[in-house]
Coordinates of C-alpha atoms in Angstrom, one line a residue:
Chain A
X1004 CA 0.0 0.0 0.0
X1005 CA 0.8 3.4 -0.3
X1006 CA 3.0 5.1 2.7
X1007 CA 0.7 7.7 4.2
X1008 CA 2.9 10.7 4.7
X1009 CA 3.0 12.3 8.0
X1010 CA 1.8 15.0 8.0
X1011 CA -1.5 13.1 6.7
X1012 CA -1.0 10.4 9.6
X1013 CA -1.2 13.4 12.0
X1014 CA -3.9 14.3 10.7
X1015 CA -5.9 11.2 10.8
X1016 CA -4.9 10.9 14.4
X1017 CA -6.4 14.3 15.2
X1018 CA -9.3 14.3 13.7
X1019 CA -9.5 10.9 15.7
X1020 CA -8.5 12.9 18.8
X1021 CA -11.4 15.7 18.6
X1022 CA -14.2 13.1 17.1
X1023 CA -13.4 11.3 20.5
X1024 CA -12.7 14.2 23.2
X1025 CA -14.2 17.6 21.5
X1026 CA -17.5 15.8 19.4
X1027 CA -15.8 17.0 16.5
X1028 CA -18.3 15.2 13.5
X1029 CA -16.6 15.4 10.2
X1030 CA -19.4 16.0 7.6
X1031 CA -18.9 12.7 4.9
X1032 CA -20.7 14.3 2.2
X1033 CA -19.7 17.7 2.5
X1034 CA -19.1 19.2 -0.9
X1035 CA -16.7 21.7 0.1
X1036 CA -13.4 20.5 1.7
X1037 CA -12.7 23.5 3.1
X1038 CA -15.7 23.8 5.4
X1039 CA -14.4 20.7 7.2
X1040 CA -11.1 22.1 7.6
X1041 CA -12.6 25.1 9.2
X1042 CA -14.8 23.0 11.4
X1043 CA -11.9 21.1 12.2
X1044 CA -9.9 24.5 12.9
X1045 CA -12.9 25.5 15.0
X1046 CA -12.7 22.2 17.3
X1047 CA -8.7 22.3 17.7
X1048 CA -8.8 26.3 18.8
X1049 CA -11.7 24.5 21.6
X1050 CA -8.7 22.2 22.3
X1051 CA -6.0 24.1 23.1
X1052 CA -8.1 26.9 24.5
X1053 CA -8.9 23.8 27.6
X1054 CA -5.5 23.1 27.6
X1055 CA -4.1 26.3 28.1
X1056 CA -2.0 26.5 24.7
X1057 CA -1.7 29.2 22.4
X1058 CA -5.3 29.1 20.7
X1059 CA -3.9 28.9 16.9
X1060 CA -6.8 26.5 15.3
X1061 CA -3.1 24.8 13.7
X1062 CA -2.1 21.2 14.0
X1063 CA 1.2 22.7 15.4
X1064 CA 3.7 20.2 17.4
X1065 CA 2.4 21.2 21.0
X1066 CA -1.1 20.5 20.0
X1067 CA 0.0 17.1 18.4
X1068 CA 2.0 16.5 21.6
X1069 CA -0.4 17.4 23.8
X1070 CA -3.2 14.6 21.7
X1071 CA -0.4 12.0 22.1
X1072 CA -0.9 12.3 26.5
X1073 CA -2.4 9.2 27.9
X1074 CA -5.6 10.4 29.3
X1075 CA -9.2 9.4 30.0
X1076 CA -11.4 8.0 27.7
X1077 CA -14.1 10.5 28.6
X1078 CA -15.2 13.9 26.4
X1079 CA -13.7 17.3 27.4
X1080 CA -16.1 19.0 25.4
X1081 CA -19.3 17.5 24.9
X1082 CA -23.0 18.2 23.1
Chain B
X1042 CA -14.3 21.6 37.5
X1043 CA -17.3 20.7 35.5
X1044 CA -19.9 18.2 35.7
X1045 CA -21.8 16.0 32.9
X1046 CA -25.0 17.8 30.8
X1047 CA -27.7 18.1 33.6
X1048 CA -25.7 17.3 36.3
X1049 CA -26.3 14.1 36.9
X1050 CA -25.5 12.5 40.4
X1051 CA -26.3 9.9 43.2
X1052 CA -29.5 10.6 44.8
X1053 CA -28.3 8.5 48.0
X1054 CA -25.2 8.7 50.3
X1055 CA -24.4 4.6 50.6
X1056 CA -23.0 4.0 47.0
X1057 CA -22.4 0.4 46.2
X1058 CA -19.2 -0.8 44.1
X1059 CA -18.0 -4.2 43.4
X1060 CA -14.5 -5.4 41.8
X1061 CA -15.9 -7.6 38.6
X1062 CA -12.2 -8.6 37.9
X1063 CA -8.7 -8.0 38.4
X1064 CA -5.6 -7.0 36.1
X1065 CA -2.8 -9.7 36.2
X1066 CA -0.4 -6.6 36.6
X1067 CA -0.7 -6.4 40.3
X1068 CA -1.4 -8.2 43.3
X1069 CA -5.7 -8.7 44.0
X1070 CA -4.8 -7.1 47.3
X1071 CA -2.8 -4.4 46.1
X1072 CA -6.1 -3.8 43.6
X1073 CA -8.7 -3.3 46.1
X1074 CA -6.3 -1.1 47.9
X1075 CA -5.8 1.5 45.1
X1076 CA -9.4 1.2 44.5
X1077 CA -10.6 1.5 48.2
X1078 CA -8.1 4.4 48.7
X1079 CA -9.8 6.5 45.8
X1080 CA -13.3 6.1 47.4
X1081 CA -11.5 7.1 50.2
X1082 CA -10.4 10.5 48.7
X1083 CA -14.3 11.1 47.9
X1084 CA -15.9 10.0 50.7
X1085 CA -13.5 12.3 52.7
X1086 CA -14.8 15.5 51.3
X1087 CA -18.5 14.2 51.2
X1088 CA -21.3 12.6 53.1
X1089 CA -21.1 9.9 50.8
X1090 CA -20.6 6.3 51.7
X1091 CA -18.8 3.5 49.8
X1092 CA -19.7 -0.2 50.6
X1093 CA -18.3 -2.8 48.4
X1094 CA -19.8 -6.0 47.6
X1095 CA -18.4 -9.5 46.3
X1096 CA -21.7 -10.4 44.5
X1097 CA -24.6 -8.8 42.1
X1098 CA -25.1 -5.7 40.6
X1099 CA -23.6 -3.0 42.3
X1100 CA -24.2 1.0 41.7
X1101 CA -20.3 0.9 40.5
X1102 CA -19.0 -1.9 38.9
X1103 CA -15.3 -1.7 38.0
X1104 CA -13.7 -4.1 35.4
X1105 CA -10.7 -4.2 33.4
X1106 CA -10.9 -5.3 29.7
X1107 CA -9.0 -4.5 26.2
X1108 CA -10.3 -3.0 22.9
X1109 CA -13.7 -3.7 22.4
X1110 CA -15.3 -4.5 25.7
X1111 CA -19.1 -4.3 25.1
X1112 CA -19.8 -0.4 24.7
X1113 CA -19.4 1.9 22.1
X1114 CA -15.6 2.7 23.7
X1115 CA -13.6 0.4 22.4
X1116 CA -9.9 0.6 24.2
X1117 CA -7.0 1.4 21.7
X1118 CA -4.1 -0.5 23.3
X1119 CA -1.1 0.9 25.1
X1120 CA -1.0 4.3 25.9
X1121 CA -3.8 6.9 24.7
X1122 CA -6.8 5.6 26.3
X1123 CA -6.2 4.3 29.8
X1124 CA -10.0 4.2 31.2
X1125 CA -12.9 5.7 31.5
X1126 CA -16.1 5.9 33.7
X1127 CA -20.1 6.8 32.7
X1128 CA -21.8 9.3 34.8
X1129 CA -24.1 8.3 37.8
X1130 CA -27.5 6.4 36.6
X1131 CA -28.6 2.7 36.6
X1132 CA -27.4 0.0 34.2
X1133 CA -24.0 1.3 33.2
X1134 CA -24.0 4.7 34.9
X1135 CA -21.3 4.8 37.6
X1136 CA -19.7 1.8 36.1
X1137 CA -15.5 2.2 35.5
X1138 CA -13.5 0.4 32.7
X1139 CA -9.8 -0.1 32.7
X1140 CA -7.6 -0.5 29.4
X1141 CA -6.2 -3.5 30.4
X1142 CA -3.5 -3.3 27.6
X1143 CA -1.9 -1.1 30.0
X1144 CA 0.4 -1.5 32.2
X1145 CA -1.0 -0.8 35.7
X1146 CA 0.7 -0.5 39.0
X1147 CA 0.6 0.4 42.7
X1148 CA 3.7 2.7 42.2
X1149 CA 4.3 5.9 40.6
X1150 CA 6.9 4.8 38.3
X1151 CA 7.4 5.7 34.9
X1152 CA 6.6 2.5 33.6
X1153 CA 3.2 1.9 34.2
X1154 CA 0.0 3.2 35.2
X1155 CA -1.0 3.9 38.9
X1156 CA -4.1 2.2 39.1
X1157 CA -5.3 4.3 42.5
X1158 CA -4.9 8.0 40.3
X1159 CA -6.5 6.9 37.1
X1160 CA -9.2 5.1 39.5
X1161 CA -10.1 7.9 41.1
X1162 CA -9.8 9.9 38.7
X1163 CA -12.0 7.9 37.0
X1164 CA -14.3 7.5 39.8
X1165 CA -14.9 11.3 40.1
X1166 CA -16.8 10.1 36.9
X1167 CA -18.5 8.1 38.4
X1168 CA -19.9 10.5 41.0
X1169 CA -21.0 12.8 38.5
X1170 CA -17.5 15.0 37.6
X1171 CA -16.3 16.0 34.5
X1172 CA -13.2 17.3 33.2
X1173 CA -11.1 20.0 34.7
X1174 CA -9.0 22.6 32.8
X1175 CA -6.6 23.3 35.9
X1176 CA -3.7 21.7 35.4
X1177 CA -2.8 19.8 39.0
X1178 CA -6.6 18.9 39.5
X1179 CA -7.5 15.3 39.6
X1180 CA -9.9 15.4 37.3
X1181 CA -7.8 16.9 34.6
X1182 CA -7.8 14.7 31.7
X1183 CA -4.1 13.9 31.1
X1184 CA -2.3 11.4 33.2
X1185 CA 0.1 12.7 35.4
X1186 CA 2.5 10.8 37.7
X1187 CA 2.8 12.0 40.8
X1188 CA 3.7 11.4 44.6
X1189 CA 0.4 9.2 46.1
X1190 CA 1.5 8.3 49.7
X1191 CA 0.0 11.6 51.0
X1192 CA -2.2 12.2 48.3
X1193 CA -4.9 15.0 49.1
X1194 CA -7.5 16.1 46.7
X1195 CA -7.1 19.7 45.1
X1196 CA -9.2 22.3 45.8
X1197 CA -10.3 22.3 42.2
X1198 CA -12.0 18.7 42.8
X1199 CA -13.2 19.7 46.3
X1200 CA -15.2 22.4 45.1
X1201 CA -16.5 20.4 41.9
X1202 CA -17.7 17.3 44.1
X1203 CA -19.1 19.3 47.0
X1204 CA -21.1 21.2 44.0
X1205 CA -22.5 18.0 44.1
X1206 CA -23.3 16.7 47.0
X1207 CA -21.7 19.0 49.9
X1208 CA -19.7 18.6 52.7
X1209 CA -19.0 15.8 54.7
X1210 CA -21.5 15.5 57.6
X1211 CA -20.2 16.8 61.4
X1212 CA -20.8 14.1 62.4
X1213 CA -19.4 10.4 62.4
X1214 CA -20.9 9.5 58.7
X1215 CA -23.2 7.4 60.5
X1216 CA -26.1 5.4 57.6
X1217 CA -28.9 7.1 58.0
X1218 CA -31.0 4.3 57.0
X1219 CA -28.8 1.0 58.3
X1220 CA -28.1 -0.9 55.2
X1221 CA -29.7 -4.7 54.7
X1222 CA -27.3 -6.4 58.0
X1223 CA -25.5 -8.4 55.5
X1224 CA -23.8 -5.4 53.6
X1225 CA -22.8 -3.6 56.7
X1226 CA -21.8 -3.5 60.4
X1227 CA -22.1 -0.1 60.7
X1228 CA -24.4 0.9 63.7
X1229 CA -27.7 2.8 63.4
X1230 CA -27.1 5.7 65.8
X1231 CA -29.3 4.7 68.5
X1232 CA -26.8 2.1 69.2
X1233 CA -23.5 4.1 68.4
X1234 CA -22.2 6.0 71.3
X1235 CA -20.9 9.1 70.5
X1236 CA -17.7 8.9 72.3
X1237 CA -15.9 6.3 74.1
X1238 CA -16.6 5.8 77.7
X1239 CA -14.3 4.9 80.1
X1240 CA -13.2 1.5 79.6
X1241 CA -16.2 -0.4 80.5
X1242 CA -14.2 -3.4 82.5
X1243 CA -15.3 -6.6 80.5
X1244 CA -17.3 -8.6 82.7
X1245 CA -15.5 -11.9 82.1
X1246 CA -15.9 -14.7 84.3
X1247 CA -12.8 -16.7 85.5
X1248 CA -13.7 -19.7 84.1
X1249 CA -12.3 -23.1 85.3
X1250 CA -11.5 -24.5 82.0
X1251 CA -9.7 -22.3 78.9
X1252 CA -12.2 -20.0 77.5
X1253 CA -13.7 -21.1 74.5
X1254 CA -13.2 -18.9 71.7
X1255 CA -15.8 -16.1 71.1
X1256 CA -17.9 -16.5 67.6
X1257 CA -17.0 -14.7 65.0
X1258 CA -19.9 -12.5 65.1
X1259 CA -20.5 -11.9 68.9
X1260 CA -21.5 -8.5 69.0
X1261 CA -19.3 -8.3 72.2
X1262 CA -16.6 -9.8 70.9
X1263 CA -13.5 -7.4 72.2
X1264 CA -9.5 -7.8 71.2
X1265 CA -6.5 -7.3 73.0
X1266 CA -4.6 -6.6 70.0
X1267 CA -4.1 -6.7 66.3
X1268 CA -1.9 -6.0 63.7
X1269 CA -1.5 -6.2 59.9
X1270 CA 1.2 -9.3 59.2
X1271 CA 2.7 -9.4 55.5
X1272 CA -0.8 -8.0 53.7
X1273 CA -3.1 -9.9 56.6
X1274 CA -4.7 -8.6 59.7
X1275 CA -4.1 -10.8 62.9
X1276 CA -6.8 -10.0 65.8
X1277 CA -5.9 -11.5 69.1
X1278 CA -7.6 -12.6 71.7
X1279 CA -6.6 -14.5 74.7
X1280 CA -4.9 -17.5 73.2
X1281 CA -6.3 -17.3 69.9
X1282 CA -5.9 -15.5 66.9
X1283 CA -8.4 -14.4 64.1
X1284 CA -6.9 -14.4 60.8
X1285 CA -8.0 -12.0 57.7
X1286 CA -6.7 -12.9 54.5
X1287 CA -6.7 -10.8 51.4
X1288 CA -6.6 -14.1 49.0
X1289 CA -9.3 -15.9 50.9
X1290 CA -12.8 -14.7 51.5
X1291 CA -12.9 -17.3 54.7
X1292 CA -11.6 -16.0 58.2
X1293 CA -8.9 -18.8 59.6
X1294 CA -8.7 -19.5 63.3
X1295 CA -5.8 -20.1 65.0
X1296 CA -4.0 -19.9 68.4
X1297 CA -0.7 -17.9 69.2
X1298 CA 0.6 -21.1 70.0
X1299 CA 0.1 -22.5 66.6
X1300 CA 2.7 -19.3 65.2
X1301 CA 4.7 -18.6 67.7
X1302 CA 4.8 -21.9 70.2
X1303 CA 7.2 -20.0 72.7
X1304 CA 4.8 -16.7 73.3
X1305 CA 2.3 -17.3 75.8
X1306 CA -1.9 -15.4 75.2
X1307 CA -2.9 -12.6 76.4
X1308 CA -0.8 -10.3 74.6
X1309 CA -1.7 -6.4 75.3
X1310 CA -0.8 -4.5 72.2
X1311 CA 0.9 -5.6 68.6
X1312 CA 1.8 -3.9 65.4
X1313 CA 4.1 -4.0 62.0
X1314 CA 7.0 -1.9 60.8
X1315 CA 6.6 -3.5 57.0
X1316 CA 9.7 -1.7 55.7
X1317 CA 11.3 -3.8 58.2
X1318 CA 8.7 -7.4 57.7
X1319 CA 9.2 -6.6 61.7
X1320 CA 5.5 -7.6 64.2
X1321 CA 6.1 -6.4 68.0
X1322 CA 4.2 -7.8 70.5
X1323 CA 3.3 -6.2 74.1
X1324 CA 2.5 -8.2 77.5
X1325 CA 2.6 -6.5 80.7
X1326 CA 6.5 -4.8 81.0
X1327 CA 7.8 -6.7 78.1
X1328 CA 7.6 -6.9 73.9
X1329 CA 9.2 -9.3 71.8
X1330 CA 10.1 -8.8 67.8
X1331 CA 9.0 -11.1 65.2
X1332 CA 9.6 -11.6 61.5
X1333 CA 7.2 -14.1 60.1
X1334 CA 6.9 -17.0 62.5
X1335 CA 10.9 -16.4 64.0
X1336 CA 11.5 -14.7 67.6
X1337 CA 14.3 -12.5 66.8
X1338 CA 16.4 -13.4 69.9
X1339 CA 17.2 -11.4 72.8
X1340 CA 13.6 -10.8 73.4
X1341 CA 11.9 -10.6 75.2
X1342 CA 13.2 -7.4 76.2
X1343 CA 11.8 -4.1 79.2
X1344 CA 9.4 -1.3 77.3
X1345 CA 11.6 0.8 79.0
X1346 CA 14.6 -0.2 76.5
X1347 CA 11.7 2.0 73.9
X1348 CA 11.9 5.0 76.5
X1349 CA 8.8 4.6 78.5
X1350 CA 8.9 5.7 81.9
X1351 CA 9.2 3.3 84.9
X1352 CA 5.4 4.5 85.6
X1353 CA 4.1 2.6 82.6
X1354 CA 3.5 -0.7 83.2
X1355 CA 1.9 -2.1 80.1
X1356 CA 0.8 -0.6 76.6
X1357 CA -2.8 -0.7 76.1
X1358 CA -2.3 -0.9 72.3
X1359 CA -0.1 0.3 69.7
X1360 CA -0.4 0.8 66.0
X1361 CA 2.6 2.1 62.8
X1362 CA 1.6 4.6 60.5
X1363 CA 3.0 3.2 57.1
X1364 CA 3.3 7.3 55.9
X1365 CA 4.7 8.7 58.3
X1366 CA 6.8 5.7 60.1
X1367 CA 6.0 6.7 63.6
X1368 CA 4.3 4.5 65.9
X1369 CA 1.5 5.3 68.4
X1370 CA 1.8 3.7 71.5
X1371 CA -1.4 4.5 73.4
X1372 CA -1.6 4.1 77.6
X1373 CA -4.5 5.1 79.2
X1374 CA -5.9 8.4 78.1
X1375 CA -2.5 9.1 76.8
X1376 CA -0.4 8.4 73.7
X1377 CA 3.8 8.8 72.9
X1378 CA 4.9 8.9 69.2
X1379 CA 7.9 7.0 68.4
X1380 CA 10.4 7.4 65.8
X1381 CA 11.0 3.9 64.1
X1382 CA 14.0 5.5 61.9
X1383 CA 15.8 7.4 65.2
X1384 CA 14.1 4.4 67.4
X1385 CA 13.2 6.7 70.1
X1386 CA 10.3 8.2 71.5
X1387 CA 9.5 11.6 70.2
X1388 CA 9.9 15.0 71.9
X1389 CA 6.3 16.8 73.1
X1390 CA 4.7 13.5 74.1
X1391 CA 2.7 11.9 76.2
X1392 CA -0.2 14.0 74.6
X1393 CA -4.2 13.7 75.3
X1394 CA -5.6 11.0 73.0
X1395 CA -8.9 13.3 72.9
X1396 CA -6.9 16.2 71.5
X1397 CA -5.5 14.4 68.3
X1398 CA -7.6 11.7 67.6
X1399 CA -11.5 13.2 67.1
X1400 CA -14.0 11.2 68.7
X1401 CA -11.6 8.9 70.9
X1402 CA -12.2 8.6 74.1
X1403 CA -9.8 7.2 77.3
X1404 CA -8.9 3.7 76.5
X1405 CA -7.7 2.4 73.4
X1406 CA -7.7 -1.2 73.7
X1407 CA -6.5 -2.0 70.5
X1408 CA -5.8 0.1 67.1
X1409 CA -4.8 -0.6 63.4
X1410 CA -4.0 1.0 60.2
X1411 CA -5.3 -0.1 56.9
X1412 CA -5.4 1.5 53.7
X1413 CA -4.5 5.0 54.8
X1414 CA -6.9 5.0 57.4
X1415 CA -6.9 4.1 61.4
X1416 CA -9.1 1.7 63.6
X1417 CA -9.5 2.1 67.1
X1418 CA -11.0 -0.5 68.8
X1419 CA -12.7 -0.4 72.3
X1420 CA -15.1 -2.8 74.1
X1421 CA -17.2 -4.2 71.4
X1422 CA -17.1 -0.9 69.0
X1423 CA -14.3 0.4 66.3
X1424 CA -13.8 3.8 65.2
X1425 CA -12.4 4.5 61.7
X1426 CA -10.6 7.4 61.9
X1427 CA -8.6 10.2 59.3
X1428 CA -5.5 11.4 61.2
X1429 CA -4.9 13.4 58.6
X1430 CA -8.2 15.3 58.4
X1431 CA -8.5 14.1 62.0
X1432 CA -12.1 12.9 61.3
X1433 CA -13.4 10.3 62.8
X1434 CA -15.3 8.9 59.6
X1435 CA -17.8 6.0 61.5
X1436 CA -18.1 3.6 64.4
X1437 CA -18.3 0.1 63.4
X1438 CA -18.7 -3.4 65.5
X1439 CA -15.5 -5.0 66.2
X1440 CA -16.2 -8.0 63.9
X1441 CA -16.8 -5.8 60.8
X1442 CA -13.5 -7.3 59.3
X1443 CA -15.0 -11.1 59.5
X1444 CA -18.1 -10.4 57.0
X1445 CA -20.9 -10.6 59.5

């Protein structure tokens, strides 16, 4: 298969990370690629607004870092 | 702090919990420990009540399990995930999940998990909590290792809990409404006093023939001394010995004789120094060392070789706190502190048992320390007690330990 590059892999994993802990819902048939990056930009500025980091809404290395943390299974964020 | 949509929470004060199975990464004692001192932590700071049971559906049922473990969380292996807990309701609300692909552990090393944080962390779930942005607080969603010997809750956790369900009671958290006999030996309050009395002299006969030993669930069964031994708990009375077990559910009877064939009954205090797999007993003027079933030699040997006075004649009981590694010897309505590192007795003592220990009375009779917290025990009643918050927490029957 394929190697996914990482900066794709990162990305798979966060959007993991905020589905699970920030009820980030990724909309499947959404026309416009760019309104899920938005949403997803939304959802990582709620992350790192709770964690105390520098509220960028970028998958930077201290946001990555900070997903990587074991941690509780349960919602930081939820509906 | 925050708490789940709505709030939910317990709408009662005697929670239930049961153990459904254990992780192969620790001892089954060491397990319920970790899990006994988080309810501890909650039950500290509120008027709730934790009673664990060993069959049928409890309010909290705690399990561990890997990957997909029958609800829509399915554990992701090592690391990421380590647990997590559903909110208080019936079915499986309160109930706590452990990734067992991790590694879990009683210590707060670096290469594993330490099962009493991430349980109660997880357990403030369980009472209704949800996650906390203050880095420090318990329920803060990252694992962090830290220092658990004298672990105290923050403030953060405190404030979010008692949001909940307020303050501890003033007084000893006694059941308002006595649970079914079979889950608990707590007393209704008619029956507990509120203080100890003056030792109450045991009306015993001198019989003839060697006592027979008291049932296990005489409710004025009294001891003249217990101590934890290696994970156990030895109760001693006369010539015989009561022994709890953390790997059987069955209490084992025995004499002193059968341990220790050259000690004779009647012994008037006992406790361990673990660090040093060290039990000291106390008759009359003397005490003797132990490790295992050997008599270190030389014993027995005078109290007065520990520092006591000429005027004290006996100890009344004596009991090692594992945190702190000083030892309590309690005479009378008195107590000393002693230094097992320096091996002395500690500057500023005797002091007033009344003063330091809340709720005890004159005569201590016999006293123990399990799980974090203390046992005093006098005529037929026990008094769990938090030196640290210097609480006393509830009065219990003597024979609470042997599932009555």
């Amino acid at each position: 298969f394929p190697v996914v590059p990482e900066k794709e892999k990162d990305m798979q994993f966060a959007k993991k990370y905020l589905q699970n802990f920030y009820d980030f819902k990724e909309e499947k048939d959404s026309l416009f690629k760019s309104k899920n990056l938005n949403h997803m930009a939304d959802k990582i500025r709620e992350m790192q607004s709770f964690f105390g980091l520098e509220v960028t809404g970028e998958l930077n290395h201290k946001t990555l870092d900070m997903m990587k943390q074991p941690r509780c299974g349960i919602p930081d964020i939820r509906s | 702090y925050s708490t789940f949509p709505m709030s939910p929470k317990w709408k009662k004060e005697d929670v239930t919990y049961r153990i459904l199975n254990y992780t192969p990464d620790m001892l089954q004692a060491d397990v319920e420990e970790a899990i006994a001192k988080a309810f501890q932590l909650w039950s500290s700071v509120t008027p709730l009540r934790f009673t664990r049971l060993h069959s049928g559906q409890a309010d909290i049922m705690i399990s561990f399990a890997a990957g997909f473990h029958g609800d829509f969380y399915s554990f992701d292996g090592p690391g990421g995930t380590l647990a997590h807990a559903y909110p208080p309701s019936s079915g499986i609300g309160g109930d706590a999940h452990f990734d067992e692909d991790e590694n879990w552990t009683k210590f707060t090393t670096y290469d594993g998990y330490n099962l009493f944080l991430v349980a109660a962390h997880e357990l403030g779930h369980s009472l209704g909590l949800g996650h906390s942005n203050v880095f420090g607080a318990l329920m803060y969603p990252i694992y962090t290792a830290r220092d658990t010997r004298d672990y105290r809750l923050p403030q953060d956790d405190i404030d979010g809990i008692q949001a909940l369900y307020g303050p501890p009671r003033e007084s000893p958290a006694l059941p308002t409404t006595a649970l079914p006999p079979q889950e608990s030996t707590e007393m209704t309050p008619a029956e507990a006093p509120t203080e100890m009395s003056p030792r109450e002299e045991p009306t015993e006969t001198t019989p003839s023939k060697a006592p027979a030993r008291p049932e296990d669930c005489d409710p004025h069964l009294t001891f003249d001394a217990i101590t934890t031994l290696r994970g156990e708990i030895l109760f001693f009375k006369g010539s015989y010995v009561w022994r709890k077990s953390p790997y059987f559910s069955e209490i084992e009877h025995d004499t002193i004789s059968s341990f220790w064939p050259s000690l004779a009954g009647g012994f008037d205090a006992a406790y361990e120094v673990d660090k040093k797999d060290r039990v000291i007993f106390f008759k009359d003027d003397q005490y003797w060392a132990v490790s295992g079933y050997n008599i270190e030699p030389g014993f027995p040997k005078p109290i007065q070789n520990l520092g006591f006075p000429t005027s004290v004649r006996k100890i009344d009981a004596a009991v090692h706190d594992q945190n702190t590694k000083k030892t309590y010897f309690f005479v009378g309505n008195k107590y000393w502190s002693f230094n097992e590192n320096t091996q002395s007795l500690e500057r500023g003592y005797p002091r007033k048992i009344a003063a330091d220990f809340q709720g005890i009375g004159h005569i201590v009779d016999a006293a123990l320390q399990k799980n974090g917290l203390f046992y005093f025990f006098h005529g037929a009643n026990q008094y769990e007690v938090d030196v640290k918050s210097k609480k006393l927490i509830r009065i219990m029957k003597n024979n609470s330990w042997f599932n009555c």
